[in-house]
Coordinates of C-alpha atoms in Angstrom, one line a residue:
Chain A
M8 CA 32.9 31.5 1.3
R9 CA 33.4 32.2 -2.5
A10 CA 33.0 28.5 -3.3
R11 CA 29.7 28.4 -1.5
L12 CA 28.4 31.6 -3.1
A13 CA 29.5 30.1 -6.5
R14 CA 27.2 27.1 -5.9
H15 CA 24.3 29.3 -5.6
R16 CA 25.3 31.7 -8.5
G17 CA 21.9 31.4 -10.0
A18 CA 20.0 32.1 -6.9
V19 CA 22.1 35.1 -5.9
V20 CA 21.8 36.7 -9.3
F21 CA 17.9 36.0 -9.4
F22 CA 17.2 37.1 -5.8
G23 CA 19.7 40.0 -6.1
L24 CA 18.1 41.2 -9.4
A25 CA 14.5 41.0 -7.8
A26 CA 15.7 42.8 -4.8
L27 CA 17.1 45.7 -6.9
A28 CA 14.3 45.9 -9.4
P29 CA 12.0 48.0 -7.4
L30 CA 14.7 50.7 -6.9
F31 CA 15.1 51.3 -10.7
V32 CA 11.8 50.1 -12.2
H33 CA 8.7 51.7 -11.4
D34 CA 6.4 50.3 -14.1
A35 CA 3.4 48.6 -12.3
F36 CA 3.2 46.0 -15.0
F37 CA 6.7 44.9 -14.6
L38 CA 6.4 44.9 -10.8
D39 CA 3.2 43.0 -10.9
S40 CA 4.8 40.3 -13.0
L41 CA 7.8 40.2 -10.8
I42 CA 5.5 39.6 -7.5
L43 CA 3.7 36.8 -9.4
I44 CA 7.0 35.2 -10.4
L45 CA 8.1 35.3 -6.9
L46 CA 4.9 34.1 -5.4
W47 CA 4.3 31.2 -8.0
G48 CA 8.0 30.3 -7.6
A49 CA 7.8 30.0 -3.7
L50 CA 4.4 28.1 -4.1
S51 CA 6.1 25.6 -6.4
A52 CA 9.0 25.5 -3.9
A53 CA 6.5 24.3 -1.4
W54 CA 5.2 21.6 -3.8
N55 CA 8.6 20.7 -4.5
V56 CA 9.1 19.9 -0.7
A57 CA 6.6 17.1 -0.6
S58 CA 6.9 16.0 -4.2
G59 CA 10.2 16.6 -5.2
Y60 CA 12.4 16.0 -2.1
A61 CA 10.0 13.5 -0.4
G62 CA 8.8 11.9 -3.6
Q63 CA 5.1 12.2 -2.7
V64 CA 3.7 13.5 -6.1
S65 CA 0.5 15.5 -5.2
L66 CA -1.9 16.8 -7.7
G67 CA -4.1 18.4 -4.9
H68 CA -1.8 21.1 -3.4
A69 CA -4.4 23.7 -4.5
A70 CA -6.2 22.5 -1.3
F71 CA -3.6 23.9 1.1
F72 CA -3.2 27.1 -1.2
G73 CA -7.1 27.6 -0.9
I74 CA -7.2 26.9 2.9
G75 CA -4.7 29.7 3.1
A76 CA -6.5 32.0 0.8
Y77 CA -9.8 31.3 2.5
S78 CA -8.6 31.7 6.0
A79 CA -7.4 35.1 5.6
A80 CA -10.2 36.3 3.5
L81 CA -12.9 34.9 5.8
L82 CA -11.3 36.2 9.0
S83 CA -10.8 39.8 7.4
T84 CA -14.2 40.1 5.9
R85 CA -16.3 38.4 8.5
W86 CA -14.5 39.2 11.9
Q87 CA -12.4 42.1 10.7
Q88 CA -9.2 40.3 11.8
S89 CA -5.8 40.9 10.5
P90 CA -4.8 38.8 7.5
W91 CA -1.6 37.7 9.5
L92 CA -3.9 36.0 11.9
G93 CA -5.8 34.4 9.0
M94 CA -2.3 33.2 7.8
L95 CA -1.7 31.5 11.0
V96 CA -5.2 30.0 11.1
G97 CA -4.5 28.7 7.6
V98 CA -1.3 27.3 8.5
I99 CA -2.9 25.4 11.4
V100 CA -5.7 24.0 9.4
S101 CA -3.4 23.1 6.6
I102 CA -0.9 21.3 8.8
A103 CA -3.9 19.2 10.1
A104 CA -5.0 18.6 6.5
G105 CA -1.3 17.7 5.6
S106 CA -1.1 15.3 8.4
V107 CA -4.3 13.4 6.8
I108 CA -2.7 13.6 3.3
G109 CA 0.6 12.5 4.6
Y110 CA -1.1 9.3 6.4
L111 CA -2.5 8.6 3.1
S112 CA 0.8 8.9 1.6
N113 CA 2.0 5.9 3.8
R114 CA -0.7 3.8 2.5
L115 CA -0.9 4.8 -1.2
R116 CA 1.9 5.1 -3.8
G117 CA 2.5 6.5 -7.2
P118 CA -0.8 7.3 -9.1
Y119 CA -3.1 6.1 -6.1
F120 CA -1.6 8.8 -3.9
A121 CA -1.9 11.4 -6.8
L122 CA -5.8 10.4 -7.2
S123 CA -6.4 10.7 -3.4
T124 CA -5.0 14.2 -3.4
I125 CA -7.1 15.2 -6.3
A126 CA -10.0 13.9 -4.5
F127 CA -9.2 15.7 -1.3
S128 CA -8.9 19.1 -3.1
Q129 CA -12.2 18.5 -5.0
V130 CA -14.1 18.0 -1.5
L131 CA -12.8 21.4 -0.4
L132 CA -13.9 22.9 -3.7
I133 CA -17.3 21.6 -3.3
V134 CA -17.6 22.5 0.3
A135 CA -16.3 26.1 -0.4
S136 CA -18.4 26.6 -3.5
R137 CA -21.7 25.3 -2.0
W138 CA -21.7 26.4 1.6
R139 CA -23.1 29.7 0.9
G140 CA -23.8 30.7 4.4
F141 CA -20.1 30.5 5.3
T142 CA -17.9 30.9 2.5
A143 CA -20.2 33.1 0.2
G144 CA -20.3 30.1 -2.1
S145 CA -19.4 30.2 -5.7
E146 CA -19.4 33.9 -5.9
G147 CA -16.2 34.0 -4.1
I148 CA -14.9 36.7 -1.7
P149 CA -13.5 40.1 -2.5
V150 CA -10.8 40.9 -0.2
P151 CA -11.1 44.7 0.6
F152 CA -7.9 46.7 0.2
R153 CA -7.1 48.4 3.6
P154 CA -3.7 50.3 3.5
G155 CA -1.0 49.3 6.0
F156 CA 1.3 46.5 6.6
S157 CA -1.0 44.8 9.4
T158 CA -3.8 44.6 6.9
L159 CA -1.3 43.7 4.0
G160 CA -2.6 46.7 2.0
L161 CA 0.8 47.3 0.5
S162 CA 2.3 49.3 -2.6
H163 CA 3.8 47.2 -5.4
P164 CA 7.5 47.6 -4.3
A165 CA 6.5 46.6 -0.7
W166 CA 4.9 43.5 -2.2
V167 CA 8.1 42.6 -4.2
Y168 CA 10.0 42.6 -0.9
L169 CA 7.3 40.5 1.0
A170 CA 7.1 38.0 -2.1
L171 CA 10.8 38.0 -2.3
S172 CA 11.4 37.2 1.6
L173 CA 8.9 34.2 1.2
A174 CA 10.7 33.0 -2.1
L175 CA 14.1 33.4 -0.2
L176 CA 12.7 31.6 2.9
Y177 CA 11.5 28.7 0.8
Y178 CA 14.6 28.5 -1.1
L179 CA 16.6 28.0 2.1
V180 CA 14.1 25.6 3.3
Q181 CA 14.7 23.5 0.2
L182 CA 18.5 23.7 0.5
Y183 CA 17.8 22.2 4.2
F184 CA 16.2 19.3 2.5
E185 CA 19.1 18.9 0.1
R186 CA 22.1 19.2 2.4
S187 CA 21.0 18.0 5.9
R188 CA 20.6 14.6 7.3
V189 CA 16.9 14.6 7.0
G190 CA 17.3 15.5 3.3
Y191 CA 19.4 12.5 2.7
Q192 CA 17.2 10.3 4.6
L193 CA 14.3 11.4 2.5
A194 CA 16.4 10.8 -0.6
G195 CA 16.8 7.4 0.6
V196 CA 13.2 6.8 1.0
R197 CA 12.3 8.5 -2.2
E198 CA 14.8 6.0 -4.1
D199 CA 13.9 2.9 -2.3
E200 CA 11.7 3.0 0.7
D201 CA 12.0 -0.6 1.8
A202 CA 15.9 -0.4 1.8
A203 CA 15.8 3.1 3.7
A204 CA 13.4 1.5 6.4
A205 CA 15.6 -1.3 6.6
L206 CA 18.4 1.0 7.4
G207 CA 16.5 2.3 10.4
I208 CA 15.1 5.5 8.7
A209 CA 11.9 6.5 10.2
S210 CA 10.4 6.8 6.6
R211 CA 6.9 7.0 7.7
Q212 CA 7.3 9.9 9.9
L213 CA 9.6 11.7 7.6
K214 CA 7.1 11.6 4.8
V215 CA 4.2 12.8 6.9
I216 CA 6.4 15.6 8.3
A217 CA 7.5 16.6 4.8
V218 CA 4.0 16.7 3.5
M219 CA 2.8 18.7 6.6
L220 CA 5.7 21.2 6.2
S221 CA 4.8 21.6 2.5
A222 CA 1.1 22.1 3.3
A223 CA 2.0 24.9 5.8
L224 CA 4.2 26.5 3.2
S225 CA 1.6 26.3 0.4
S226 CA -0.9 27.9 2.8
I227 CA 1.2 30.8 3.6
G228 CA 1.6 31.3 -0.2
G229 CA -2.1 31.0 -0.7
T230 CA -2.9 33.7 2.0
L231 CA -0.3 36.3 0.4
W232 CA -1.7 35.5 -3.0
A233 CA -5.3 36.1 -2.1
Q234 CA -4.4 39.4 -0.2
Y235 CA -2.2 40.5 -3.2
V236 CA -4.8 39.7 -5.8
G237 CA -7.8 40.7 -3.7
F238 CA -10.2 38.0 -4.7
V239 CA -10.8 34.5 -3.8
D240 CA -12.7 32.2 -6.3
P241 CA -13.4 28.7 -5.1
F242 CA -13.1 27.5 -8.6
Y243 CA -9.8 28.9 -9.2
V244 CA -8.2 28.3 -5.6
F245 CA -9.1 24.7 -5.4
S246 CA -8.8 23.9 -9.1
V247 CA -6.7 20.8 -10.3
D248 CA -5.2 23.4 -12.8
L249 CA -3.7 25.2 -10.0
S250 CA -2.2 22.0 -8.6
V251 CA -0.9 21.1 -11.9
R252 CA 0.6 24.7 -12.2
F253 CA 2.8 24.1 -9.1
A254 CA 4.0 20.8 -10.5
L255 CA 4.4 22.2 -14.0
N256 CA 6.6 25.1 -12.7
T257 CA 8.8 22.8 -10.6
I258 CA 9.2 20.1 -13.3
I259 CA 10.2 22.6 -16.1
G260 CA 12.6 24.2 -13.8
G261 CA 13.9 20.9 -12.4
I262 CA 12.1 18.7 -9.8
G263 CA 14.0 18.1 -6.5
T264 CA 16.3 21.1 -7.0
A265 CA 16.2 24.3 -5.0
M266 CA 16.5 26.7 -8.0
G267 CA 14.1 24.5 -10.3
P268 CA 10.8 26.0 -9.1
Y269 CA 12.0 29.6 -9.5
L270 CA 13.6 29.0 -12.9
G271 CA 10.2 27.3 -13.9
S272 CA 8.3 30.2 -12.6
I273 CA 10.2 32.8 -14.5
F274 CA 9.8 30.8 -17.5
I275 CA 6.1 29.9 -17.3
T276 CA 4.9 33.2 -15.5
S277 CA 6.5 35.5 -18.0
L278 CA 5.4 33.5 -21.0
E279 CA 1.9 33.5 -19.6
T280 CA 2.0 37.3 -18.9
Y281 CA 3.3 38.1 -22.5
L282 CA 1.0 35.7 -24.4
R283 CA -2.0 37.3 -22.3
A284 CA -0.9 40.7 -22.9
T285 CA -0.5 39.9 -26.7
F286 CA -3.7 38.0 -27.3
S287 CA -5.9 39.6 -24.7
G288 CA -9.3 40.6 -26.2
K289 CA -8.7 38.2 -29.2
T290 CA -11.3 35.5 -28.4
G291 CA -10.1 32.1 -28.8
Y292 CA -6.6 32.6 -27.5
A293 CA -7.6 32.4 -23.9
G294 CA -6.1 29.0 -23.3
G295 CA -3.5 29.2 -26.0
Y296 CA -0.5 29.3 -23.6
L297 CA -1.8 26.3 -21.7
V298 CA -1.6 24.1 -24.7
I299 CA 2.1 25.0 -25.0
Y300 CA 2.5 24.1 -21.2
G301 CA 0.9 20.8 -21.7
C302 CA 3.1 20.0 -24.7
A303 CA 6.2 21.5 -22.8
L304 CA 5.2 19.2 -19.7
I305 CA 5.1 16.1 -22.0
L306 CA 8.4 16.9 -23.7
V307 CA 10.2 17.9 -20.4
V308 CA 9.3 14.7 -18.5
R309 CA 10.3 12.7 -21.6
F310 CA 13.5 14.2 -22.8
A311 CA 14.7 16.3 -20.0
P312 CA 13.3 15.0 -16.9
E313 CA 15.9 17.2 -14.8
G314 CA 14.4 20.3 -16.3
L315 CA 16.0 23.6 -17.0
T316 CA 18.6 23.3 -14.3
G317 CA 19.6 19.8 -15.6
I318 CA 19.9 21.3 -19.1
A319 CA 22.0 24.1 -17.8
A320 CA 24.3 21.8 -15.8
R321 CA 24.8 19.7 -19.0
L322 CA 25.6 22.7 -21.3
R323 CA 28.0 23.9 -18.6
S324 CA 29.9 20.8 -18.4
R325 CA 30.0 20.5 -22.1
F326 CA 31.3 24.0 -22.4
M327 CA 34.0 23.4 -19.6
A328 CA 35.1 20.4 -21.7
I329 CA 35.5 22.4 -24.7
A330 CA 37.2 25.3 -23.0
R331 CA 39.6 22.9 -21.5
Chain B
M22 CA -40.8 12.8 4.8
D23 CA -39.0 9.7 5.8
P24 CA -39.7 7.0 3.2
A25 CA -38.8 4.3 5.4
R26 CA -41.6 5.3 8.0
S27 CA -44.5 5.6 5.8
L28 CA -44.3 3.3 2.7
G29 CA -47.3 4.9 0.9
P30 CA -47.8 4.6 -2.9
A31 CA -45.9 7.9 -3.4
Q32 CA -43.0 6.6 -1.5
I33 CA -43.0 3.4 -3.5
E34 CA -42.9 5.5 -6.5
A35 CA -40.0 7.6 -5.5
L36 CA -38.2 4.5 -4.5
A37 CA -38.9 2.9 -8.0
Q38 CA -37.8 6.2 -9.8
L39 CA -34.6 6.2 -7.5
A40 CA -33.9 2.7 -8.7
V41 CA -34.3 3.2 -12.3
S42 CA -32.2 6.5 -12.2
T43 CA -29.6 4.7 -10.5
V44 CA -29.4 1.8 -13.0
L45 CA -29.5 4.2 -15.9
L46 CA -26.7 6.3 -14.5
G47 CA -24.6 3.2 -13.5
G48 CA -24.7 1.8 -17.1
I49 CA -23.2 5.0 -18.5
Y50 CA -20.6 5.5 -15.7
A51 CA -19.5 2.0 -16.3
L52 CA -18.7 2.6 -20.1
I53 CA -16.6 5.7 -19.0
A54 CA -14.8 3.7 -16.4
V55 CA -14.1 0.6 -18.2
G56 CA -11.7 2.2 -20.6
L57 CA -9.9 3.8 -17.7
T58 CA -9.6 0.4 -16.0
L59 CA -8.5 -1.4 -19.1
I60 CA -5.7 1.0 -19.7
F61 CA -4.7 0.6 -16.1
G62 CA -5.1 -3.1 -15.9
I63 CA -3.0 -3.7 -19.0
M64 CA -0.5 -0.8 -19.3
R65 CA -0.3 0.1 -15.6
V66 CA -0.8 3.7 -16.6
V67 CA -3.5 6.0 -14.9
N68 CA -4.7 8.0 -17.7
F69 CA -5.2 11.5 -16.3
A70 CA -6.3 12.6 -19.7
H71 CA -9.2 10.2 -19.9
G72 CA -11.9 12.9 -19.2
E73 CA -10.4 15.0 -22.1
F74 CA -11.1 12.3 -24.7
L75 CA -14.6 11.9 -23.2
M76 CA -14.9 15.9 -23.8
L77 CA -13.8 15.6 -27.3
G78 CA -16.4 13.0 -28.0
M79 CA -19.0 15.4 -26.6
Y80 CA -17.8 18.1 -29.0
L81 CA -17.7 15.5 -32.0
A82 CA -21.4 14.8 -31.3
F83 CA -22.1 18.6 -30.9
W84 CA -20.5 19.6 -34.3
A85 CA -22.0 16.7 -36.2
F86 CA -25.6 17.5 -34.9
V87 CA -24.9 21.3 -35.5
L88 CA -23.2 21.1 -38.8
W89 CA -24.7 18.1 -40.5
S90 CA -27.6 17.5 -38.1
V91 CA -26.5 14.1 -37.4
D92 CA -28.0 12.4 -34.2
P93 CA -25.5 11.9 -31.6
Y94 CA -26.2 8.3 -31.3
F95 CA -25.7 7.5 -35.2
M96 CA -22.5 9.5 -34.8
L97 CA -21.2 6.5 -32.7
V98 CA -20.7 4.6 -36.0
I99 CA -18.0 7.4 -36.7
A100 CA -16.8 8.2 -33.3
I101 CA -15.7 4.7 -32.3
P102 CA -13.3 4.2 -35.5
L103 CA -12.4 7.9 -35.4
F104 CA -11.4 7.8 -31.6
F105 CA -9.5 4.5 -32.3
L106 CA -7.3 6.5 -34.7
V107 CA -7.0 9.3 -32.1
G108 CA -5.9 6.6 -29.8
L109 CA -3.3 5.2 -32.1
L110 CA -2.0 8.7 -32.8
T111 CA -1.7 9.6 -29.2
Y112 CA 0.2 6.4 -28.3
A113 CA 2.6 6.8 -31.1
L114 CA 3.1 10.5 -30.2
V115 CA 2.9 10.4 -26.5
M116 CA 2.5 7.3 -24.5
R117 CA 5.0 4.9 -26.4
G118 CA 8.0 6.7 -25.0
V119 CA 6.9 6.5 -21.5
I120 CA 5.4 2.9 -21.2
S121 CA 8.3 1.6 -19.2
A122 CA 9.2 5.0 -17.4
S123 CA 8.5 5.6 -13.7
H124 CA 5.1 6.4 -12.3
N125 CA 5.8 10.1 -12.0
V126 CA 7.0 10.5 -15.5
Q127 CA 3.7 8.6 -16.7
I128 CA 1.5 10.8 -14.4
F129 CA 2.7 14.0 -15.8
T130 CA 2.7 12.8 -19.3
T131 CA -1.0 12.1 -19.2
V132 CA -1.6 15.4 -17.0
G133 CA 0.4 17.3 -19.8
L134 CA -1.8 15.5 -22.3
S135 CA -4.9 16.6 -20.5
T136 CA -3.9 20.2 -20.1
A137 CA -3.0 20.4 -23.9
L138 CA -6.3 18.8 -25.0
Q139 CA -8.4 20.8 -22.7
N140 CA -7.0 24.1 -23.8
L141 CA -7.1 23.3 -27.3
A142 CA -10.8 22.9 -27.0
L143 CA -10.7 26.1 -25.3
V144 CA -8.9 27.9 -28.2
L145 CA -10.9 26.2 -30.9
W146 CA -14.4 26.4 -29.4
T147 CA -14.3 28.9 -26.6
G148 CA -15.5 28.3 -23.2
D149 CA -19.2 28.6 -23.9
F150 CA -21.6 25.9 -22.6
R151 CA -23.0 24.1 -25.6
V152 CA -25.9 21.8 -25.6
V153 CA -27.2 19.2 -28.0
R154 CA -31.1 18.7 -28.1
P155 CA -32.0 15.9 -30.6
W156 CA -35.7 15.0 -30.6
H157 CA -35.4 12.2 -28.2
S158 CA -33.9 14.4 -25.5
T159 CA -37.4 15.8 -24.9
V160 CA -39.2 12.6 -25.1
V161 CA -40.2 11.5 -21.7
L162 CA -41.1 7.7 -21.0
R163 CA -43.5 7.0 -18.3
V164 CA -43.7 3.4 -17.0
A165 CA -45.6 2.5 -13.8
G166 CA -45.1 5.7 -12.2
T167 CA -41.5 6.2 -13.1
A168 CA -40.5 8.8 -15.6
F169 CA -37.2 8.9 -17.7
N170 CA -35.8 10.6 -20.8
L171 CA -35.6 8.6 -24.0
S172 CA -32.0 9.8 -24.6
Q173 CA -31.0 8.4 -21.3
V174 CA -32.5 5.0 -21.9
V175 CA -30.9 4.9 -25.4
A176 CA -27.6 6.0 -24.0
F177 CA -27.8 3.3 -21.2
L178 CA -28.8 0.6 -23.7
I179 CA -25.8 1.4 -25.9
A180 CA -23.4 1.8 -23.1
V181 CA -24.3 -1.5 -21.6
G182 CA -24.0 -3.1 -25.1
L183 CA -20.6 -1.7 -25.7
T184 CA -19.4 -2.5 -22.2
L185 CA -20.6 -6.1 -22.6
A186 CA -19.1 -6.3 -26.0
L187 CA -15.6 -5.1 -24.6
F188 CA -16.0 -7.7 -21.9
A189 CA -16.8 -10.5 -24.1
F190 CA -14.0 -9.4 -26.4
M191 CA -11.3 -9.7 -23.5
K192 CA -12.7 -12.8 -22.2
W193 CA -13.2 -15.0 -25.4
T194 CA -11.1 -13.8 -28.2
R195 CA -7.5 -14.6 -28.9
T196 CA -6.5 -11.0 -28.7
G197 CA -8.2 -10.6 -25.5
R198 CA -6.4 -13.3 -24.1
I199 CA -3.1 -12.0 -25.2
M200 CA -4.0 -8.8 -23.7
R201 CA -4.9 -10.4 -20.2
A202 CA -1.5 -12.3 -20.4
T203 CA 0.4 -9.2 -20.8
A204 CA -1.6 -7.7 -17.8
Q205 CA -0.6 -10.6 -15.7
D206 CA 3.1 -10.6 -16.4
R207 CA 4.6 -8.3 -18.9
E208 CA 8.0 -10.3 -19.1
A209 CA 6.4 -13.7 -19.4
A210 CA 4.3 -12.5 -22.1
T211 CA 7.3 -11.3 -24.0
L212 CA 9.0 -14.6 -23.5
M213 CA 6.0 -16.2 -25.0
G214 CA 6.5 -14.2 -28.2
I215 CA 4.0 -11.6 -27.5
D216 CA 4.7 -8.1 -28.9
T217 CA 3.9 -6.2 -25.8
D218 CA 4.2 -2.8 -27.9
R219 CA 1.4 -3.8 -30.1
V220 CA -0.8 -4.9 -27.1
Y221 CA -0.4 -1.5 -25.4
R222 CA -0.9 0.4 -28.6
F223 CA -4.1 -1.6 -29.1
T224 CA -5.3 -1.4 -25.5
W225 CA -4.7 2.4 -25.5
A226 CA -6.7 2.8 -28.7
I227 CA -9.5 0.7 -27.4
G228 CA -9.7 2.7 -24.2
I229 CA -9.8 5.8 -26.1
A230 CA -12.4 4.6 -28.7
V231 CA -14.4 3.6 -25.7
V232 CA -14.4 6.8 -23.7
G233 CA -15.1 8.7 -27.1
A234 CA -18.0 6.6 -27.6
A235 CA -19.1 7.4 -24.1
G236 CA -18.7 11.1 -24.9
A237 CA -20.9 11.2 -27.7
L238 CA -23.6 9.0 -25.7
V239 CA -23.7 11.7 -22.8
A240 CA -23.6 14.7 -25.3
P241 CA -27.5 15.0 -25.2
L242 CA -27.6 14.6 -21.4
Y243 CA -25.1 17.2 -20.1
A244 CA -23.5 20.5 -21.0
I245 CA -20.5 20.5 -23.2
Y246 CA -17.6 22.6 -22.5
P247 CA -13.7 22.3 -22.4
T248 CA -13.4 21.1 -18.8
A249 CA -16.6 19.0 -19.0
G250 CA -14.3 15.9 -18.8
L251 CA -13.3 16.6 -15.3
Q252 CA -16.6 15.9 -13.4
F253 CA -16.7 12.4 -15.3
V254 CA -13.3 11.6 -15.1
L255 CA -13.3 12.2 -11.2
L256 CA -16.2 10.1 -10.9
A257 CA -14.6 7.4 -13.0
Y258 CA -11.6 7.5 -10.8
V259 CA -13.9 6.9 -7.8
V260 CA -15.6 3.9 -9.7
V261 CA -12.3 2.3 -10.8
V262 CA -10.7 2.6 -7.4
L263 CA -13.9 1.1 -5.8
G264 CA -13.9 -1.6 -8.1
G265 CA -10.1 -2.3 -7.8
L266 CA -7.9 -0.5 -10.6
G267 CA -7.7 -2.9 -13.5
D268 CA -10.6 -5.0 -12.7
M269 CA -13.3 -4.7 -15.4
V270 CA -16.1 -6.5 -13.4
G271 CA -15.2 -4.5 -10.3
A272 CA -15.5 -1.2 -12.5
M273 CA -19.2 -2.1 -13.4
L274 CA -20.0 -2.9 -9.7
G275 CA -18.3 0.2 -8.7
S276 CA -20.3 2.4 -11.2
L277 CA -23.5 1.1 -9.7
I278 CA -22.3 1.8 -6.1
V279 CA -21.4 5.5 -7.3
A280 CA -24.6 5.9 -9.1
T281 CA -26.4 4.8 -6.0
V282 CA -24.5 7.3 -3.8
E283 CA -25.4 10.0 -6.3
V284 CA -28.9 9.2 -6.8
V285 CA -29.8 8.5 -3.2
G286 CA -27.6 11.4 -2.1
S287 CA -29.2 13.9 -4.3
Y288 CA -32.7 12.6 -3.1
F289 CA -31.9 13.1 0.6
F290 CA -29.3 16.0 0.6
G291 CA -29.9 17.9 -2.5
A292 CA -28.0 17.6 -5.7
A293 CA -25.2 20.2 -4.5
W294 CA -23.8 17.7 -2.1
K295 CA -23.8 14.4 -3.9
E296 CA -20.3 14.9 -4.9
V297 CA -18.8 15.4 -1.4
L298 CA -20.5 12.1 -0.7
Y299 CA -18.6 10.1 -3.4
F300 CA -15.3 11.9 -2.7
L301 CA -15.8 10.9 0.8
L302 CA -16.5 7.4 0.0
F303 CA -13.6 7.5 -2.5
I304 CA -11.1 8.6 0.4
A305 CA -12.6 6.1 2.6
V306 CA -12.0 3.3 0.3
L307 CA -8.5 4.4 -0.4
V308 CA -7.8 4.4 3.3
F309 CA -9.5 1.2 4.3
R310 CA -9.5 -0.9 1.2
P311 CA -7.1 0.7 -1.2
A312 CA -7.2 -2.2 -3.6
G313 CA -10.9 -1.8 -4.1
L314 CA -13.8 -3.3 -2.4
F315 CA -13.4 -6.6 -4.3
G316 CA -9.5 -6.5 -4.9
Q317 CA -6.6 -8.0 -3.3
R318 CA -4.9 -6.3 -0.5
G319 CA -1.5 -4.8 -1.1
A320 CA -1.8 -4.1 -4.9
E321 CA -1.6 -0.5 -4.6
T322 CA 1.6 -0.4 -2.4
L323 CA 3.5 -3.0 -4.7
G324 CA 3.9 -0.1 -7.1
A325 CA 1.6 -2.3 -9.3

């Protein structure tokens, strides 16, 4: 048991601190940052399932996020339904869309697959922003705040626990992909698909299932995000920037590791919040932090492809060697 | 009004106008796409930052026009060598280290470059929409019932000239042959004494120079803002995949197809929906003919 916990020391510390924080800190700004760190971390973990564990690098995951965001917003504003029902609808639609994308992943590799995912999210962006009668078009949808758990009108501490449960659940899903038979099979497919197929691994089905699961998880995150933030803007929820953000968090933290997306999210989200607060109002600095992200992404994939978790592991082993 | 049913003079005029618009648009799209396909064909890298270099070309034209009142089309004389240098610089700083890395590393390197450049533009020049209106952008030419804008015609002619020049360069010069040889077989080219690093550096710089020039060309025709490159580059991906990634002739045909879809689609369904049409076309091509309409089957799954 102790050895097991030790392996997840980072996760225990992170999730534990997040769980304790609302008990001691009541500052709305801090809690807001924490919720966003958890939500973005969970969404990046969802991306990690398809792109990290199954090796299907997507630049269109905003599509599933947007489906989740829109499903709940439309159901609650048009038909006065609970956002939980919207979440379920979003998951069903995303799984259907994910099966299409998953099918594409069997025909296309590398940059071709990434391009097709961008095209897919752009189609949804155009439909959402132009179909005025149904989606309210480019104006977006304000999500009304109705207090109560069934309408997801929650206080900051309640949102922390909701986001934390999501983050924890996605962490466990990733662990499953790390430790289970399916996970090892997918690792085999990722490293050499032909060899894996020759060994009798159903590589095609596995990839499609991983992409579908990843789509469903992204959709749930999208629903929660939209309900938390209270506004759905088609140009944001379906943007390539957003898809890149999921990738960025995961790669900086460590792609294909369960803790990576969360580490990346802590780093990126807090940097963003800090720089925004510092430079808000000063025109011209709006995109400053994104310049840093872009450069960070280039440097990380080149010099530390295993991300922060990889760097941490390297430092630890060096430290152990010295201590010995 | 169904033009197929009643072909009166008005319908023929509309048809002629559509045809002219298609060709003018297609010529410009070809120039944007040709650099992308060149870089892919030779370096096997999809440049996700291609649109950002186009955007920088647009801003160069804008500032030259505002600060020194230089016409965007005269600016090409400076834009092409300048973007060639930008290409050399980005190759040395960014691309050189990842040229033999995995697809994923290359994808995220160019995605990172795209994010950095896009937001650098946002920091430097804000997100405001800018327009360049030189004298020729308001001149309308009327020929046999069709009307078009002088800027568009000039942009088209220069774009076609540059595309053909690049094509001739690849086909008939020694350097072009060396580049094609490297594209065919990297290892064999190395064994023949070709310095592939130099080939890649040169290819990247030419690709960037061409798309920078395209940026200056479209500057008088479209609004200029930090993410302006995205709409063009998405279109360029469609063009390039239609024509087969790496195939220059295919890119020219692909740009005509995309321009046709765009022009005819806007005519029948309204401008708002034309993009949906070409993305659906794109996905359909990816599903049914992933190596492009004219390419060999299987190229896309070989990891190319």
